[in-house]
């Protein structure tokens, strides 16, 4: 026991562990992407993953977007009314939804749903030898299980974000017109006047990156899980938590990239 | 207590020249952290013979099988299939070599998300040897070979009993007509009658395909039924090898204790130490 060196050693171990985990994730991502770029792609697995991610996530993403748009309109009104700037509500709603809230909230919802499900599925396959069985049946598990999911994530999230953008703006519209007494024509005119293609496109690019992160973390944690049910549970939790944190971190990085240069 | 390479007896009438082993393992070592699981394994399995590998839990049997299959990278040693060192092959070549091997996993390892027919023909579909339509029809033949009705093909693995799952897994392992078959604890978790049924199916399949087989098991009755030769792993080394028929009369104290299931003996004493 050394009161000075022990804490330092613990910090050092933590840093080395974090570096090792980052390197391992990066190598896993590289291998997954390399399988994505080299044919063949397992189209059936891709379609299955796409349906699971996009179609079955639609209700939760839609509800999240509608309520977020509604709350945003209400909160903006209470704030802007102090400065007689109520007319800016439509601008705030459309910019916030398309640039930030649509992609980020959709991604967080999908991370909870799909990240967990992917980690649990692959984790169970790992601990029951199904992944090893794939290898013995002339099938590369990375190509069969991981690559189609990575592509599905990058396609599904932008599709969901298009829906989230429309419904988020619609939520703001409904509250503004039906509760706050705005004119429907004026609200829509403001919305379309202030919405730029770059806002929507940057949101969709973010969504594709977030989709990749969600699929990657779900696959990575599941693929590497060990130790039966407990290991699968830990992998599931880790997939959701890590994906959520990375989504928020990458949101900042991408925002910096798109809007401050 | 010297480690002798486990070699199958030459068949009657065979030429005096020693045949090239289908599987040859030399000096195989594998450690996980500080724990040495395999510590210099030497093993020869001749073409067309069946070897059973016995040993206590955690003795390294499954790790040995996974090393030969290429699922685990050994730290040291040589693994040859028909005289070709598979550890020196590129990844693509190794995958091609692996296509010659069929594997029956301990718990079946059937794919939950696929119906039985697709499980059975998965390898053939992956190698594009069949269309999906053909695969569905051929699955019935493979299921018949393990005594299952064609209607089972439409079920999902979760709907099958343990014995049926093992049979489906066996059908999957033999579907590509592999040269080499591995069986990891084929009778674990089955009642003695179903265990004997699975053993019978394994013996039939190996004979019909003319394959070379390696089975790892704790089940001594199964070991004697399946194996032409046997070897025992203890503490990561082969401590005995010989004909499977001699398992109960090996003259080796560890093997005798293990095969007779005695509490007292050298293995027990080591555990107490």
mmCIF file of C-alpha atoms in Angstrom, chain B:
data_model
loop_
_atom_site.group_PDB
_atom_site.id
_atom_site.type_symbol
_atom_site.label_atom_id
_atom_site.label_comp_id
_atom_site.label_asym_id
_atom_site.label_seq_id
_atom_site.Cartn_x
_atom_site.Cartn_y
_atom_site.Cartn_z
ATOM 1 C CA UNK B 1 4.044 -40.746 -17.045
ATOM 2 C CA UNK B 2 5.105 -39.876 -20.545
ATOM 3 C CA UNK B 3 2.889 -38.259 -23.137
ATOM 4 C CA UNK B 4 2.532 -40.527 -26.138
ATOM 5 C CA UNK B 5 1.079 -39.261 -29.416
ATOM 6 C CA UNK B 6 -2.437 -40.663 -29.736
ATOM 7 C CA UNK B 7 -2.435 -42.712 -32.934
ATOM 8 C CA UNK B 8 -5.161 -44.884 -34.370
ATOM 9 C CA UNK B 9 -4.313 -48.518 -34.966
ATOM 10 C CA UNK B 10 -3.667 -49.266 -38.653
ATOM 11 C CA UNK B 11 -6.556 -51.127 -40.239
ATOM 12 C CA UNK B 12 -6.090 -54.826 -40.972
ATOM 13 C CA UNK B 13 -4.337 -55.437 -44.273
ATOM 14 C CA UNK B 14 -2.918 -51.953 -44.484
ATOM 15 C CA UNK B 15 0.504 -51.480 -46.063
ATOM 16 C CA UNK B 16 3.422 -51.365 -43.654
ATOM 17 C CA UNK B 17 4.208 -47.735 -44.554
ATOM 18 C CA UNK B 18 2.669 -45.391 -42.001
ATOM 19 C CA UNK B 19 -0.107 -43.306 -43.575
ATOM 20 C CA UNK B 20 -0.067 -39.510 -43.283
ATOM 21 C CA UNK B 21 -2.332 -38.579 -40.379
ATOM 22 C CA UNK B 22 -5.391 -36.610 -41.425
ATOM 23 C CA UNK B 23 -4.928 -34.506 -38.287
ATOM 24 C CA UNK B 24 -1.491 -34.043 -36.785
ATOM 25 C CA UNK B 25 -0.898 -31.802 -33.780
ATOM 26 C CA UNK B 26 2.528 -31.103 -32.368
ATOM 27 C CA UNK B 27 3.546 -29.064 -29.335
ATOM 28 C CA UNK B 28 0.270 -27.172 -29.155
ATOM 29 C CA UNK B 29 0.227 -24.570 -26.378
ATOM 30 C CA UNK B 30 -2.447 -22.082 -25.399
ATOM 31 C CA UNK B 31 -2.689 -19.885 -22.335
ATOM 32 C CA UNK B 32 -5.400 -17.470 -21.271
ATOM 33 C CA UNK B 33 -3.593 -14.866 -19.197
ATOM 34 C CA UNK B 34 -1.539 -16.743 -16.634
ATOM 35 C CA UNK B 35 -3.574 -19.931 -17.048
ATOM 36 C CA UNK B 36 -1.919 -22.485 -19.316
ATOM 37 C CA UNK B 37 -4.757 -24.523 -20.817
ATOM 38 C CA UNK B 38 -2.813 -26.503 -23.429
ATOM 39 C CA UNK B 39 0.773 -27.321 -22.607
ATOM 40 C CA UNK B 40 2.395 -29.136 -25.520
ATOM 41 C CA UNK B 41 -0.314 -31.352 -26.987
ATOM 42 C CA UNK B 42 0.797 -34.028 -29.498
ATOM 43 C CA UNK B 43 -1.925 -35.880 -31.362
ATOM 44 C CA UNK B 44 -2.274 -37.922 -34.572
ATOM 45 C CA UNK B 45 -5.597 -39.037 -36.037
ATOM 46 C CA UNK B 46 -5.397 -41.347 -39.045
ATOM 47 C CA UNK B 47 -7.791 -41.019 -41.999
ATOM 48 C CA UNK B 48 -11.098 -42.800 -41.572
ATOM 49 C CA UNK B 49 -10.692 -43.382 -37.838
ATOM 50 C CA UNK B 50 -12.515 -41.944 -34.849
ATOM 51 C CA UNK B 51 -10.728 -40.672 -31.799
ATOM 52 C CA UNK B 52 -12.320 -39.737 -28.502
ATOM 53 C CA UNK B 53 -10.606 -37.253 -26.223
ATOM 54 C CA UNK B 54 -11.563 -37.498 -22.582
ATOM 55 C CA UNK B 55 -10.602 -35.367 -19.610
ATOM 56 C CA UNK B 56 -12.024 -33.466 -16.676
ATOM 57 C CA UNK B 57 -13.857 -30.163 -16.892
ATOM 58 C CA UNK B 58 -11.447 -27.359 -17.706
ATOM 59 C CA UNK B 59 -8.737 -29.759 -18.874
ATOM 60 C CA UNK B 60 -8.537 -28.080 -22.294
ATOM 61 C CA UNK B 61 -10.520 -30.472 -24.501
ATOM 62 C CA UNK B 62 -12.792 -27.833 -26.028
ATOM 63 C CA UNK B 63 -9.879 -25.412 -26.454
ATOM 64 C CA UNK B 64 -7.977 -28.136 -28.337
ATOM 65 C CA UNK B 65 -10.921 -28.653 -30.686
ATOM 66 C CA UNK B 66 -11.354 -24.908 -31.218
ATOM 67 C CA UNK B 67 -7.635 -24.531 -31.975
ATOM 68 C CA UNK B 68 -7.836 -27.241 -34.656
ATOM 69 C CA UNK B 69 -10.976 -25.598 -36.044
ATOM 70 C CA UNK B 70 -9.221 -22.237 -36.153
ATOM 71 C CA UNK B 71 -11.654 -20.584 -33.767
ATOM 72 C CA UNK B 72 -8.860 -19.970 -31.242
ATOM 73 C CA UNK B 73 -5.321 -18.998 -32.221
ATOM 74 C CA UNK B 74 -2.790 -21.160 -30.363
ATOM 75 C CA UNK B 75 0.325 -19.591 -28.832
ATOM 76 C CA UNK B 76 2.689 -22.276 -30.131
ATOM 77 C CA UNK B 77 2.662 -25.511 -32.039
ATOM 78 C CA UNK B 78 1.749 -27.060 -35.356
ATOM 79 C CA UNK B 79 -1.651 -28.218 -36.598
ATOM 80 C CA UNK B 80 -1.603 -30.144 -39.862
ATOM 81 C CA UNK B 81 -4.510 -31.369 -41.942
ATOM 82 C CA UNK B 82 -3.256 -33.963 -44.446
ATOM 83 C CA UNK B 83 0.300 -32.741 -43.907
ATOM 84 C CA UNK B 84 -0.545 -29.025 -44.418
ATOM 85 C CA UNK B 85 0.139 -26.693 -41.513
ATOM 86 C CA UNK B 86 -3.082 -24.702 -41.265
ATOM 87 C CA UNK B 87 -1.535 -22.134 -38.925
ATOM 88 C CA UNK B 88 0.759 -21.037 -41.772
ATOM 89 C CA UNK B 89 -2.139 -20.494 -44.191
ATOM 90 C CA UNK B 90 -3.685 -17.155 -45.127
ATOM 91 C CA UNK B 91 -7.115 -16.351 -43.725
ATOM 92 C CA UNK B 92 -8.830 -17.276 -47.005
ATOM 93 C CA UNK B 93 -6.947 -20.569 -47.263
ATOM 94 C CA UNK B 94 -7.760 -21.331 -43.671
ATOM 95 C CA UNK B 95 -11.456 -20.691 -44.306
ATOM 96 C CA UNK B 96 -11.287 -23.073 -47.265
ATOM 97 C CA UNK B 97 -9.603 -25.708 -45.089
ATOM 98 C CA UNK B 98 -12.297 -25.199 -42.471
ATOM 99 C CA UNK B 99 -14.972 -25.982 -45.055
ATOM 100 C CA UNK B 100 -13.726 -29.595 -44.937
ATOM 101 C CA UNK B 101 -14.654 -29.837 -41.257
ATOM 102 C CA UNK B 102 -18.115 -30.427 -39.813
ATOM 103 C CA UNK B 103 -18.739 -29.624 -36.173
ATOM 104 C CA UNK B 104 -21.395 -30.725 -33.727
ATOM 105 C CA UNK B 105 -21.410 -28.246 -30.845
ATOM 106 C CA UNK B 106 -22.143 -29.219 -27.264
ATOM 107 C CA UNK B 107 -25.512 -27.463 -27.104
ATOM 108 C CA UNK B 108 -26.244 -27.811 -30.805
ATOM 109 C CA UNK B 109 -25.653 -24.095 -31.499
ATOM 110 C CA UNK B 110 -28.611 -24.006 -33.882
ATOM 111 C CA UNK B 111 -29.477 -20.563 -35.235
ATOM 112 C CA UNK B 112 -32.584 -19.441 -33.318
ATOM 113 C CA UNK B 113 -33.711 -17.057 -36.008
ATOM 114 C CA UNK B 114 -33.806 -19.646 -38.795
ATOM 115 C CA UNK B 115 -36.134 -22.608 -39.345
ATOM 116 C CA UNK B 116 -34.698 -26.110 -39.049
ATOM 117 C CA UNK B 117 -34.399 -26.643 -42.825
ATOM 118 C CA UNK B 118 -32.306 -23.487 -43.177
ATOM 119 C CA UNK B 119 -30.151 -24.478 -40.216
ATOM 120 C CA UNK B 120 -29.436 -27.852 -41.814
ATOM 121 C CA UNK B 121 -28.539 -26.442 -45.225
ATOM 122 C CA UNK B 122 -26.861 -23.260 -43.974
ATOM 123 C CA UNK B 123 -23.349 -24.305 -45.029
ATOM 124 C CA UNK B 124 -24.500 -25.366 -48.500
ATOM 125 C CA UNK B 125 -26.381 -22.108 -48.980
ATOM 126 C CA UNK B 126 -23.341 -20.144 -47.788
ATOM 127 C CA UNK B 127 -21.144 -21.962 -50.306
ATOM 128 C CA UNK B 128 -23.819 -21.321 -52.967
ATOM 129 C CA UNK B 129 -24.037 -25.021 -53.718
ATOM 130 C CA UNK B 130 -27.843 -24.896 -53.577
ATOM 131 C CA UNK B 131 -30.619 -22.418 -54.263
ATOM 132 C CA UNK B 132 -33.018 -21.782 -51.400
ATOM 133 C CA UNK B 133 -35.681 -23.830 -53.168
ATOM 134 C CA UNK B 134 -33.306 -26.780 -53.616
ATOM 135 C CA UNK B 135 -32.048 -26.408 -50.046
ATOM 136 C CA UNK B 136 -35.557 -26.727 -48.673
ATOM 137 C CA UNK B 137 -36.025 -29.999 -50.564
ATOM 138 C CA UNK B 138 -32.573 -31.383 -49.718
ATOM 139 C CA UNK B 139 -33.069 -30.616 -46.020
ATOM 140 C CA UNK B 140 -35.631 -33.418 -45.881
ATOM 141 C CA UNK B 141 -32.948 -35.918 -47.013
ATOM 142 C CA UNK B 142 -30.493 -34.728 -44.374
ATOM 143 C CA UNK B 143 -33.160 -34.859 -41.680
ATOM 144 C CA UNK B 144 -34.069 -38.394 -42.749
ATOM 145 C CA UNK B 145 -30.427 -39.420 -42.295
ATOM 146 C CA UNK B 146 -30.686 -38.518 -38.609
ATOM 147 C CA UNK B 147 -34.112 -40.106 -38.194
ATOM 148 C CA UNK B 148 -36.236 -36.976 -38.328
ATOM 149 C CA UNK B 149 -39.370 -36.422 -40.404
ATOM 150 C CA UNK B 150 -39.347 -33.864 -43.213
ATOM 151 C CA UNK B 151 -42.042 -31.889 -41.381
ATOM 152 C CA UNK B 152 -39.480 -31.003 -38.682
ATOM 153 C CA UNK B 153 -37.818 -28.748 -41.252
ATOM 154 C CA UNK B 154 -40.549 -26.157 -40.919
ATOM 155 C CA UNK B 155 -40.169 -25.855 -37.135
ATOM 156 C CA UNK B 156 -37.917 -23.423 -35.325
ATOM 157 C CA UNK B 157 -35.126 -24.777 -33.080
ATOM 158 C CA UNK B 158 -36.962 -23.571 -29.969
ATOM 159 C CA UNK B 159 -39.795 -25.983 -30.735
ATOM 160 C CA UNK B 160 -37.502 -29.045 -30.606
ATOM 161 C CA UNK B 161 -36.511 -31.262 -27.667
ATOM 162 C CA UNK B 162 -32.828 -31.509 -26.662
ATOM 163 C CA UNK B 163 -32.406 -34.815 -28.494
ATOM 164 C CA UNK B 164 -34.018 -33.455 -31.656
ATOM 165 C CA UNK B 165 -31.823 -30.357 -31.514
ATOM 166 C CA UNK B 166 -28.732 -32.584 -31.332
ATOM 167 C CA UNK B 167 -29.960 -34.566 -34.321
ATOM 168 C CA UNK B 168 -30.630 -31.417 -36.329
ATOM 169 C CA UNK B 169 -27.157 -30.154 -35.382
ATOM 170 C CA UNK B 170 -25.715 -33.487 -36.548
ATOM 171 C CA UNK B 171 -27.612 -33.183 -39.838
ATOM 172 C CA UNK B 172 -26.138 -29.698 -40.256
ATOM 173 C CA UNK B 173 -22.631 -30.973 -39.507
ATOM 174 C CA UNK B 174 -22.805 -33.737 -42.123
ATOM 175 C CA UNK B 175 -24.747 -31.821 -44.801
ATOM 176 C CA UNK B 176 -21.626 -30.606 -46.615
ATOM 177 C CA UNK B 177 -20.139 -34.138 -46.486
ATOM 178 C CA UNK B 178 -17.017 -33.070 -44.606
ATOM 179 C CA UNK B 179 -13.766 -35.075 -44.522
ATOM 180 C CA UNK B 180 -13.406 -34.377 -40.832
ATOM 181 C CA UNK B 181 -16.083 -34.328 -38.138
ATOM 182 C CA UNK B 182 -15.729 -32.900 -34.638
ATOM 183 C CA UNK B 183 -18.158 -33.693 -31.850
ATOM 184 C CA UNK B 184 -18.093 -31.626 -28.670
ATOM 185 C CA UNK B 185 -19.792 -33.563 -25.869
ATOM 186 C CA UNK B 186 -22.397 -35.075 -28.214
ATOM 187 C CA UNK B 187 -24.417 -36.817 -25.482
ATOM 188 C CA UNK B 188 -24.266 -34.197 -22.728
ATOM 189 C CA UNK B 189 -27.701 -33.364 -21.361
ATOM 190 C CA UNK B 190 -29.399 -36.359 -22.983
ATOM 191 C CA UNK B 191 -30.923 -39.370 -21.318
ATOM 192 C CA UNK B 192 -28.957 -42.643 -21.764
ATOM 193 C CA UNK B 193 -31.265 -43.973 -24.487
ATOM 194 C CA UNK B 194 -31.145 -40.763 -26.517
ATOM 195 C CA UNK B 195 -27.379 -40.674 -25.893
ATOM 196 C CA UNK B 196 -27.071 -44.142 -27.422
ATOM 197 C CA UNK B 197 -29.257 -43.061 -30.358
ATOM 198 C CA UNK B 198 -27.016 -40.045 -31.027
ATOM 199 C CA UNK B 199 -23.899 -42.225 -30.737
ATOM 200 C CA UNK B 200 -25.401 -44.670 -33.246
ATOM 201 C CA UNK B 201 -26.173 -41.846 -35.654
ATOM 202 C CA UNK B 202 -22.652 -40.467 -35.286
ATOM 203 C CA UNK B 203 -21.113 -43.882 -36.007
ATOM 204 C CA UNK B 204 -23.400 -44.338 -39.048
ATOM 205 C CA UNK B 205 -22.640 -40.881 -40.415
ATOM 206 C CA UNK B 206 -18.883 -41.220 -39.957
ATOM 207 C CA UNK B 207 -18.896 -44.619 -41.676
ATOM 208 C CA UNK B 208 -21.165 -43.486 -44.516
ATOM 209 C CA UNK B 209 -19.062 -40.399 -45.249
ATOM 210 C CA UNK B 210 -15.740 -42.154 -44.639
ATOM 211 C CA UNK B 211 -14.804 -39.184 -42.472
ATOM 212 C CA UNK B 212 -12.193 -38.847 -39.785
ATOM 213 C CA UNK B 213 -13.787 -38.000 -36.453
ATOM 214 C CA UNK B 214 -12.669 -36.479 -33.184
ATOM 215 C CA UNK B 215 -15.110 -36.460 -30.271
ATOM 216 C CA UNK B 216 -14.606 -34.999 -26.844
ATOM 217 C CA UNK B 217 -16.740 -36.413 -24.119
ATOM 218 C CA UNK B 218 -17.198 -37.113 -20.425
ATOM 219 C CA UNK B 219 -19.500 -40.011 -21.187
ATOM 220 C CA UNK B 220 -17.423 -43.197 -20.952
ATOM 221 C CA UNK B 221 -20.067 -45.424 -22.531
ATOM 222 C CA UNK B 222 -20.269 -42.994 -25.428
ATOM 223 C CA UNK B 223 -16.457 -42.856 -25.690
ATOM 224 C CA UNK B 224 -16.229 -46.614 -26.068
ATOM 225 C CA UNK B 225 -19.055 -46.716 -28.619
ATOM 226 C CA UNK B 226 -17.782 -43.885 -30.841
ATOM 227 C CA UNK B 227 -14.013 -44.202 -30.662
ATOM 228 C CA UNK B 228 -11.488 -46.410 -32.403
ATOM 229 C CA UNK B 229 -8.805 -44.722 -30.348
ATOM 230 C CA UNK B 230 -8.860 -42.599 -27.213
ATOM 231 C CA UNK B 231 -6.661 -40.056 -25.510
ATOM 232 C CA UNK B 232 -6.895 -38.382 -22.127
ATOM 233 C CA UNK B 233 -5.988 -34.750 -21.482
ATOM 234 C CA UNK B 234 -4.991 -33.718 -18.006
ATOM 235 C CA UNK B 235 -3.510 -30.354 -17.083
ATOM 236 C CA UNK B 236 -3.167 -29.404 -20.733
ATOM 237 C CA UNK B 237 -1.200 -32.512 -21.785
ATOM 238 C CA UNK B 238 -2.045 -35.865 -23.289
ATOM 239 C CA UNK B 239 -1.282 -38.274 -20.468
ATOM 240 C CA UNK B 240 -2.489 -41.450 -22.139
ATOM 241 C CA UNK B 241 -3.551 -42.696 -25.531
ATOM 242 C CA UNK B 242 -4.521 -46.069 -26.906
ATOM 243 C CA UNK B 243 -7.437 -48.080 -28.245
ATOM 244 C CA UNK B 244 -10.826 -46.885 -26.992
ATOM 245 C CA UNK B 245 -11.615 -50.466 -26.002
ATOM 246 C CA UNK B 246 -8.770 -50.271 -23.469
ATOM 247 C CA UNK B 247 -10.131 -47.173 -21.715
ATOM 248 C CA UNK B 248 -11.331 -49.121 -18.673
ATOM 249 C CA UNK B 249 -8.136 -51.133 -18.487
ATOM 250 C CA UNK B 250 -5.483 -48.593 -19.367
ATOM 251 C CA UNK B 251 -3.083 -49.199 -16.520
ATOM 252 C CA UNK B 252 -2.772 -45.434 -16.091
ATOM 253 C CA UNK B 253 -3.897 -44.335 -12.596
ATOM 254 C CA UNK B 254 -5.387 -41.024 -13.752
ATOM 255 C CA UNK B 255 -7.272 -42.631 -16.619
ATOM 256 C CA UNK B 256 -8.490 -45.460 -14.367
ATOM 257 C CA UNK B 257 -9.740 -42.993 -11.793
ATOM 258 C CA UNK B 258 -11.464 -40.904 -14.443
ATOM 259 C CA UNK B 259 -13.092 -43.758 -16.355
ATOM 260 C CA UNK B 260 -14.296 -45.466 -13.187
ATOM 261 C CA UNK B 261 -15.383 -42.186 -11.615
ATOM 262 C CA UNK B 262 -13.536 -42.760 -8.346
ATOM 263 C CA UNK B 263 -13.336 -39.979 -5.785
ATOM 264 C CA UNK B 264 -9.977 -41.126 -4.533
ATOM 265 C CA UNK B 265 -6.970 -41.129 -6.810
ATOM 266 C CA UNK B 266 -4.207 -38.948 -8.211
ATOM 267 C CA UNK B 267 -6.559 -36.387 -9.748
ATOM 268 C CA UNK B 268 -8.461 -35.958 -6.478
ATOM 269 C CA UNK B 269 -5.212 -35.641 -4.536
ATOM 270 C CA UNK B 270 -4.053 -32.882 -6.863
ATOM 271 C CA UNK B 271 -7.285 -31.013 -6.294
ATOM 272 C CA UNK B 272 -6.802 -31.155 -2.531
ATOM 273 C CA UNK B 273 -3.239 -29.948 -2.661
#
